[in-house]
Coordinates of C-alpha atoms and ligand atoms in Angstrom, one line a residue:
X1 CA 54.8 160.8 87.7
X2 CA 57.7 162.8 86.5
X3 CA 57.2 164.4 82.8
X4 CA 60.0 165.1 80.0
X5 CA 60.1 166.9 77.0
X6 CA 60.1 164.5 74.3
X7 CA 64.2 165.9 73.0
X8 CA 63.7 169.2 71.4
X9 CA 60.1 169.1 71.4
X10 CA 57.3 171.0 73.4
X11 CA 55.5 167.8 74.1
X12 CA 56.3 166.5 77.4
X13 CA 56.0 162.5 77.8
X14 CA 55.8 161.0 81.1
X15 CA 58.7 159.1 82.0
X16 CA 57.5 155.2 82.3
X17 CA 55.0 155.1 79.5
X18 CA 53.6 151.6 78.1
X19 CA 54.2 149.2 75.1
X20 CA 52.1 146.4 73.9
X21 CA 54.6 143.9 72.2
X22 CA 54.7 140.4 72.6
X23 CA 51.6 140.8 75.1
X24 CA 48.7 142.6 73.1
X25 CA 47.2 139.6 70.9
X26 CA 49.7 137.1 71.9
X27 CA 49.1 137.2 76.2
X28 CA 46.3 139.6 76.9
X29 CA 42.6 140.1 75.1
X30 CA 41.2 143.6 75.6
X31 CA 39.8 143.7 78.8
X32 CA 42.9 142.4 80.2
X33 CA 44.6 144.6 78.0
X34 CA 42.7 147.6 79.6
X35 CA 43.2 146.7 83.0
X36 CA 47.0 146.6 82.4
X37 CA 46.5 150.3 80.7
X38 CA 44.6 151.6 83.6
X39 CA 47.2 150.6 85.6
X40 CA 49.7 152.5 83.7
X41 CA 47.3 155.7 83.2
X42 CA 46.0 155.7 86.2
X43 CA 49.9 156.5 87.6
X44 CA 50.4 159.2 85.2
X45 CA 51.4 157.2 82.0
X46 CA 50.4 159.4 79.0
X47 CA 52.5 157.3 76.3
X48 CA 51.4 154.3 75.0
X49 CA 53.6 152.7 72.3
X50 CA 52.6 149.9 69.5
X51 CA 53.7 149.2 65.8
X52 CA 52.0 147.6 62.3
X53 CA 53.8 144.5 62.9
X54 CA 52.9 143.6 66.4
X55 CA 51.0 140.2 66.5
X56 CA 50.3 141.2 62.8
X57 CA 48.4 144.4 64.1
X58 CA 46.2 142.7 66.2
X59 CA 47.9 144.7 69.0
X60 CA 46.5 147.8 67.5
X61 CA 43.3 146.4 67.4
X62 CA 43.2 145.8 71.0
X63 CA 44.7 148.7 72.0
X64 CA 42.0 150.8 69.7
X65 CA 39.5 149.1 71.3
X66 CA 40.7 148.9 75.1
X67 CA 41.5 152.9 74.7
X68 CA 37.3 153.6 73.0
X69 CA 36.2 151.2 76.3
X70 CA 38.6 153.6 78.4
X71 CA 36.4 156.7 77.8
X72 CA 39.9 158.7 78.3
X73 CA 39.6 162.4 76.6
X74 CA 41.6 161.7 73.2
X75 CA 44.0 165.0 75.0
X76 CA 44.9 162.8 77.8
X77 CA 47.5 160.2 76.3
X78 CA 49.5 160.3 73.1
X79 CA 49.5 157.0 71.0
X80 CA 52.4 156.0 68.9
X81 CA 52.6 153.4 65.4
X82 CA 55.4 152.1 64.0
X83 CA 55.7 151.4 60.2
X84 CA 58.3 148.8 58.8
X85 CA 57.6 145.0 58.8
X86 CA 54.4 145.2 57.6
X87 CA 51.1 144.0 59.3
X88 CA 50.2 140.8 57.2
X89 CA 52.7 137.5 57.5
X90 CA 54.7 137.5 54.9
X91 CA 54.3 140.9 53.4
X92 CA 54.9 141.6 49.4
X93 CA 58.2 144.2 49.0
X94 CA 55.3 146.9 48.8
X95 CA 53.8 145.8 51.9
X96 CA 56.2 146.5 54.2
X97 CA 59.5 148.9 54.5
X98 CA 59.6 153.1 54.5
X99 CA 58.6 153.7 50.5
X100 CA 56.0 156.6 50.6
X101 CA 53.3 154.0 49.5
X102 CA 54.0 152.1 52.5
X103 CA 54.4 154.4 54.5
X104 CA 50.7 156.3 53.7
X105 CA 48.9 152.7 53.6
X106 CA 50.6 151.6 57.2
X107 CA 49.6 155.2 58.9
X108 CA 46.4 154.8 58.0
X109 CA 45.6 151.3 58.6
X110 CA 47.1 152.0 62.0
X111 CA 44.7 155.0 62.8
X112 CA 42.0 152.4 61.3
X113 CA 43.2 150.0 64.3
X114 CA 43.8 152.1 66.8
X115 CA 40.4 154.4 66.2
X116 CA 41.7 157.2 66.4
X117 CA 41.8 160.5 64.3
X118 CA 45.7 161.0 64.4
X119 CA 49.2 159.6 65.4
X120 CA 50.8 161.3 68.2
X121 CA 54.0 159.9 67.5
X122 CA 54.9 157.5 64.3
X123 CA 58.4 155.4 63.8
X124 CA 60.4 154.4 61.4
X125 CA 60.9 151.0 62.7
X126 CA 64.2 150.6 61.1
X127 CA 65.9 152.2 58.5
X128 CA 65.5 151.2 54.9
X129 CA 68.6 151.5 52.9
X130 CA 66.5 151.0 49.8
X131 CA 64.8 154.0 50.0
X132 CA 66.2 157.4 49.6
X133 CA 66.5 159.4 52.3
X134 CA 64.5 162.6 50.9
X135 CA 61.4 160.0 49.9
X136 CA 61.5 159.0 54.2
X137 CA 61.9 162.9 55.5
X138 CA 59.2 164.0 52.5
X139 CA 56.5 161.5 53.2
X140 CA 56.6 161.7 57.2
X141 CA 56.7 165.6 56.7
X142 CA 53.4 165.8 54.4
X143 CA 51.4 163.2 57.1
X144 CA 52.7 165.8 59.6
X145 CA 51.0 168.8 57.1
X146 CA 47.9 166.6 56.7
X147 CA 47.2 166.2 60.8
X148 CA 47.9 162.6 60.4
X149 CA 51.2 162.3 62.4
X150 CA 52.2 165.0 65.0
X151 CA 55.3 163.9 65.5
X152 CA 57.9 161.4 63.8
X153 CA 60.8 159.4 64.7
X154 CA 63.0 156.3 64.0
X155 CA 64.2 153.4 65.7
X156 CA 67.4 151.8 65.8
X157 CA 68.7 153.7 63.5
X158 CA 72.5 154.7 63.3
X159 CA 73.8 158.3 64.4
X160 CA 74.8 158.8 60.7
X161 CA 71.1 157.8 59.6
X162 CA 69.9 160.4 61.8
X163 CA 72.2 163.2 60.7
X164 CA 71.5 162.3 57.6
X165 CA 67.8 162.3 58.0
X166 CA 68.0 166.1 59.6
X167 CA 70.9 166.9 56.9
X168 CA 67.8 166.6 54.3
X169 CA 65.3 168.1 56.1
X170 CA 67.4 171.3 56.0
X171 CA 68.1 170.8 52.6
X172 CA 64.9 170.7 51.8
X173 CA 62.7 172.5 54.0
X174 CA 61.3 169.4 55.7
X175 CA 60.5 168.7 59.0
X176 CA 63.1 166.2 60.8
X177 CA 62.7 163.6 63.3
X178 CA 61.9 164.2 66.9
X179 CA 62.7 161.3 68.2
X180 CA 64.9 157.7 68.5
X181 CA 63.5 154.4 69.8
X182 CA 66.4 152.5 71.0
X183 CA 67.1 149.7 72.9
X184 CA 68.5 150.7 76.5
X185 CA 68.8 148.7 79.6
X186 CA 71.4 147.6 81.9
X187 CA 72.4 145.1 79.4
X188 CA 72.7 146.9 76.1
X189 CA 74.0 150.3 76.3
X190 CA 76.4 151.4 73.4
X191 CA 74.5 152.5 71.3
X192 CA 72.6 155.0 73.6
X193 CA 75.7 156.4 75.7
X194 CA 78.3 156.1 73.1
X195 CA 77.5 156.4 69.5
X196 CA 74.6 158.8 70.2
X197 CA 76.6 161.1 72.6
X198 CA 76.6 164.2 71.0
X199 CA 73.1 163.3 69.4
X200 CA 71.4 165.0 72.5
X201 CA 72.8 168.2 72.6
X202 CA 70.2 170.6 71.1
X203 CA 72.2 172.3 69.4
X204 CA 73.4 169.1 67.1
X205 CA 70.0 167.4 66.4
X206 CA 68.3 167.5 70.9
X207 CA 67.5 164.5 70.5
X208 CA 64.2 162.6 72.1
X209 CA 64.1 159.0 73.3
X210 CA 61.8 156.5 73.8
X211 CA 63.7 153.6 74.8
X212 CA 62.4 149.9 75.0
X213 CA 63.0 146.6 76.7
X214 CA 64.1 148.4 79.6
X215 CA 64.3 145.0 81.7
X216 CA 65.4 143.0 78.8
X217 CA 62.4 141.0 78.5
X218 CA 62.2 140.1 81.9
X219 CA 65.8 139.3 82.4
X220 CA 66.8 141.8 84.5
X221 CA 63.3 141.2 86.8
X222 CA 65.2 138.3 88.7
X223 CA 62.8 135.7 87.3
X224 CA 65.0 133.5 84.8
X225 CA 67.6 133.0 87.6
X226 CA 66.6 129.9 88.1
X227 CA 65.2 128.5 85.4
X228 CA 62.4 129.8 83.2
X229 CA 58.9 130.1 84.4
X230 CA 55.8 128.5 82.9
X231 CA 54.2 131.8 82.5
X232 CA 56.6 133.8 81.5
X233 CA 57.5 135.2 77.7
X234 CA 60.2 132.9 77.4
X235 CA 58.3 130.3 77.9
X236 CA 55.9 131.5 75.0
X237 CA 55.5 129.7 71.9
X238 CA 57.4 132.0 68.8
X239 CA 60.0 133.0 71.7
X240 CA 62.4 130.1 71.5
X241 CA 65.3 133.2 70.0
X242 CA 64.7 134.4 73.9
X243 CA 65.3 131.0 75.2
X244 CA 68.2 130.6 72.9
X245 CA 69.7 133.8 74.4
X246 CA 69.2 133.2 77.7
X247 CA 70.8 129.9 77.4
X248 CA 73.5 130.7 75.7
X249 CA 77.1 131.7 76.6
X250 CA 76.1 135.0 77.1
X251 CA 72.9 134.9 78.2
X252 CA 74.6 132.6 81.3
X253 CA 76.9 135.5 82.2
X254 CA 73.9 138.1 82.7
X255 CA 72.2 135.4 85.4
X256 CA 74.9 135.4 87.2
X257 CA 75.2 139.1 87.1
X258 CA 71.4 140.0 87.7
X259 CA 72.3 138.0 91.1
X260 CA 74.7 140.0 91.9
X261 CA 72.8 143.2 90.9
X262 CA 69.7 141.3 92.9
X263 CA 72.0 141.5 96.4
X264 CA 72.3 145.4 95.4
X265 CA 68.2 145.7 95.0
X266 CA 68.4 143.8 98.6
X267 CA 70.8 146.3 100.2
X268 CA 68.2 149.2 98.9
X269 CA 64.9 147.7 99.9
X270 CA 63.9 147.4 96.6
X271 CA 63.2 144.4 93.9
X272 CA 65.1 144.1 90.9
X273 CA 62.7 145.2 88.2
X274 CA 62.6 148.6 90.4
X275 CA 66.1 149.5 90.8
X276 CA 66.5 148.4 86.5
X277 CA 64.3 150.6 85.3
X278 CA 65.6 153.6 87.5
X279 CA 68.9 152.8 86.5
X280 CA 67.3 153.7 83.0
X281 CA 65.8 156.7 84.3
X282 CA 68.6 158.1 85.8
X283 CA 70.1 158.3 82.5
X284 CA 68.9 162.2 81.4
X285 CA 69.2 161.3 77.9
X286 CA 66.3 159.2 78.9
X287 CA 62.6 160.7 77.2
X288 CA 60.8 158.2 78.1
X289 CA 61.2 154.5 79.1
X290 CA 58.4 152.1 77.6
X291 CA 57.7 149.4 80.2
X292 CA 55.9 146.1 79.2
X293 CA 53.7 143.9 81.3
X294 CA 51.5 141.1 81.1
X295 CA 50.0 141.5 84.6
X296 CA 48.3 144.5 86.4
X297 CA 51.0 143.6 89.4
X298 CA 54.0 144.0 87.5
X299 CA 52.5 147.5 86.3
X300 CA 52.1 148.3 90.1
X301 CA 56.0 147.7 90.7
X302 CA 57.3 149.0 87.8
X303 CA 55.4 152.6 88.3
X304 CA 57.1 152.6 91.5
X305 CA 60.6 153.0 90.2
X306 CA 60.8 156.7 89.8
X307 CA 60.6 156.6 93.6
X308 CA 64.2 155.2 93.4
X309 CA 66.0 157.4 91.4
X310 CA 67.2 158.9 94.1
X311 CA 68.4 156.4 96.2
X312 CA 70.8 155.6 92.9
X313 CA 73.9 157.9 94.5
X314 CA 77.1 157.6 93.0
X315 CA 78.0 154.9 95.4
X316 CA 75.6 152.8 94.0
X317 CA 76.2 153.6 90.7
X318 CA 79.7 152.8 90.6
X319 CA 79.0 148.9 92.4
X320 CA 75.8 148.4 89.4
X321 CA 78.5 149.6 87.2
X322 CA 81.2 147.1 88.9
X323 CA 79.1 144.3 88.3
X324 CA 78.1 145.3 84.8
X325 CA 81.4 145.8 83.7
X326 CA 79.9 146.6 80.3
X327 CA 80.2 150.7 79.8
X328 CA 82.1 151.2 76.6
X329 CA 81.0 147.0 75.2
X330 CA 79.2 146.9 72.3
X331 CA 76.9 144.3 72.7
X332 CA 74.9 142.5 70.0
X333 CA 71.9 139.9 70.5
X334 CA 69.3 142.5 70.4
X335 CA 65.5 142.2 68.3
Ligands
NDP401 P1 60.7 144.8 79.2 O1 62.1 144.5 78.8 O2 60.5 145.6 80.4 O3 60.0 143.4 79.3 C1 58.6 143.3 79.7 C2 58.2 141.9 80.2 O4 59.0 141.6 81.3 C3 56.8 141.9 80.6 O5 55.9 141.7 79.5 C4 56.8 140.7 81.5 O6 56.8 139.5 80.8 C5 58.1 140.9 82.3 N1 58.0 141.8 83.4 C6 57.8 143.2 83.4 N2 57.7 143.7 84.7 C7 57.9 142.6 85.5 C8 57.9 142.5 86.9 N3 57.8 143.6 87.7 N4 58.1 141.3 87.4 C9 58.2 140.2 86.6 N5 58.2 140.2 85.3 C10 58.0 141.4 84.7 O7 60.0 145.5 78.0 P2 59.5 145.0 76.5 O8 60.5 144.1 75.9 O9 58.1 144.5 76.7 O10 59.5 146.3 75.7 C11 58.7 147.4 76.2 C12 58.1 148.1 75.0 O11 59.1 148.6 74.1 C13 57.3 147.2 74.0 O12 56.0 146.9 74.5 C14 57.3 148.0 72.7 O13 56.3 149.0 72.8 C15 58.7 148.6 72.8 N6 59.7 147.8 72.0 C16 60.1 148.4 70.8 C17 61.0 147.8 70.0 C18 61.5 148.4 68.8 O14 62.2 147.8 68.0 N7 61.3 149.7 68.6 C19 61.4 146.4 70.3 C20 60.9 145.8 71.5 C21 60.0 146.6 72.3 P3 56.2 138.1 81.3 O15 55.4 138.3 82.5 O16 55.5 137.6 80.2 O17 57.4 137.3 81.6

C-alpha cells in the first residue's frame, strides 16, 4: 500500500481506502460486511468512509459493529461521517442540512453508530446555501476543539464554496477544511482537473481528496457491456436512476467506450476495474480513492491496482485519453 498525506494535512491516508454506500444495509449484513473490510485492511486500507444518510444510517450501524467484531486497535484506521441528508426518511428542515443543530445531533448520532469515541474525518455532504458560511466553519471548528472531529471536509462543493469556506476561517480565527470529496473517474472529470486546478497548490488552500465512485458504480468494471447482471447494483431495487443512466443516450456512449478502454486493459494484462482505478491514482491530486464492493473478490482486484500505476506511461495515457475524448467536458448525470 502506498500512503498520501491527506492535502495539507499530517495525516497520511492510504491510497484505495473503502466506502460502504449502496452495499452496507442494502447488500451486505455485518459479517459480510467485515469480511469485505478485512479484505481492504488487511492490504493496507486505513480509511473507511460512510455518511448519516446511507441506508438511513444503518450502514453506520454495521460498520460500528463489523469494526468492535474486528478487534483492530482504534489507531489503526481512521473512520469518516458525513452529515447532510439526514439519517431518518423524510427528515424535518432541522433534521437534516449543515445548521449547527444539525450538525452537533448528526456527529454524535454517527459516533453513537459507529461506536467509536471520535470522527477521524467528517463531511459536509453538500453545501447548504441556507446557512451562513461562518455558522458551517464555527460549528465543525468547535467539534474539532471538543475531540469530536479531527479533521473536516466537504463534498461536492464548488471552488468558490471552498475559498469561501477558508476565506472565513481566516476571518475569524477558525479552522478550515482539510479536505474535498468529489466525484472522479474516467467518466467525470471537470470538476477535479479543471475547476479545482489551483485548489491543490498549498499555497492557495493544499487541498486533500477523497474521491468516490472511482469505477462509476461498476460501469467502468466491464460488467454492464452487455447487459446488466442479476447481481449487480443496477439491478438493485431503489437503483432504477443507474439503470436510467446506463440506458440512456449517454450512458450508451460510455459502453461502447469501456470496450474500447477494455482492449487497452487486454493489451496490459490487466482487467478493467484495475487499469480504472490506477488511472485515478495516477492523478497526484488524488488523496485517496474510496473503492466500493459488495464481494471479498472484487476487493482482491481492486487492491491490486496500485501495482499498475506504472505500467500507465504516457503512451497509454494519451490512447485512454483518445478514447475518452472527455478532458476539458463538463459532464453532468452524477449522484
Ligand atoms: P465504485 O464506482 O467503485 O462502484 C463500486 C461498485 O462496483 C461495487 O459495489 C460493485 O457493485 C462494483 N464493483 C467494484 N469492484 C468490482 C470489480 N472488481 N468487479 C466487478 N464489479 C465491481 O464506487 P462507489 O460508487 O461504491 O463509491 C465508493 C465510495 O465512495 C462509497 O462507498 C462512498 O463511501 C463514497 N461515495 C461518496 C459520495 C459522496 O457524495 N460523497 C457519493 C457516492 C459514493 P456490484 O457488485 O453490486 O455491482
Amino acid at each position: 500500500m502506498e500512503y498520501r498525506r491527506l492535502g495539507k494535512s499530517g495525516l497520511r491516508v492510504s491510497a484505495l481506502s473503502f466506502g460502504a454506500w449502496v452495499t452496507f444495509g442494502t447488500q451486505l449484513n455485518v459479517d459480510e460486511a467485515l469480511a469485505i473490510m478485512t479484505a481492504a485492511y488487511d492490504r493496507g486500507c486505513n480509511f473507511f468512509d460512510n455518511a448519516e444518510v446511507y441506508a438511513q444510517g444503518q450502514a453506520e450501524t454495521i460498520m460500528g459493529e463489523a469494526l468492535k467484531k474486528s478487534g483492530w486497535r482504534r489507531d489503526s484506521y481512521t473512520v469518516s461521517s458525513k452529515v447532510f441528508g439526514g439519517s431518518i426518511p423524510k427528515p424535518s428542515p432541522i433534521q437534516r442540512g449543515l445548521s449547527r443543530k444539525h450538525i452537533y445531533e448528526a456527529c454524535y448520532q454517527a459516533i453513537e453508530r459507529l461506536q467509536c469515541d471520535y470522527l477521524d474525518l467528517y463531511f459536509c455532504h453538500r453545501p447548504d446555501q441556507k446557512v451562513p458560511m461562518e455558522e458551517i466553519v464555527r460549528t465543525m471548528t468547535e467539534l474539532i476543539q471538543r475531540g469530536d472531529v479531527l479533521y473536516w471536509g466537504t463534498s461536492e462543493w464548488s471552488a468558490q464554496e471552498l475559498m469561501e469556506a477558508h476565506s472565513v476561517a481566516r476571518q475569524y480565527g477558525l479552522i478550515p477544511p482539510t479536505m474535498e470529496q468529489p466525484e472522479y473517474n474516467m467518466f467525470h472529470r471537470y470538476r477535479f482537473e479543471n475547476e479545482y486546478a489551483r485548489l491543490y497548490n498549498p499555497d492557495i488552500l493544499g487541498l486533500g481528496t477523497t474521491i468516490w465512485s472511482p469505477l462509476a458504480s461498476g460501469l467502468l468494471t466491464g460488467k454492464y457491456n452487455d447487459g446488466i447482471p442479476e447481481d449487480s447494483r443496477m439491478n438493485l431495487p431503489g437503483y432504477e436512476w443507474l439503470r436510467d443512466m446506463l440506458t440512456s443516450e449517454e450512458g450508451q456512449k460510455r459502453v461502447a467506450k469501456v470496450k474500447e478502454l477494455a482492449k487497452v486493459a487486454e493489451e496490459l494484462n490487466t482487467s478493467m476495474p484495475k487499469m480504472a482505478l490506477a488511472w485515478c491514482l495516477k492523478n497526484p491530486n488524488v488523496s485517496t480513492v474510496i473503492t466500493g464492493a459488495s464481494k471479498v473478490s472484487q476487493v482482491e482486484e481492486n487492491f491490486e491496482a496500485l501495482d499498475l500505476v506504472p505500467q500507465l506511461t504516457d503512451d497509454v495515457m494519451e490512447t485512454i485519453e483518445g478514447i475518452l475524448d472527455n478532458k476539458q467536458t463538463r459532464l453532468h448525470g452524477a449522484n
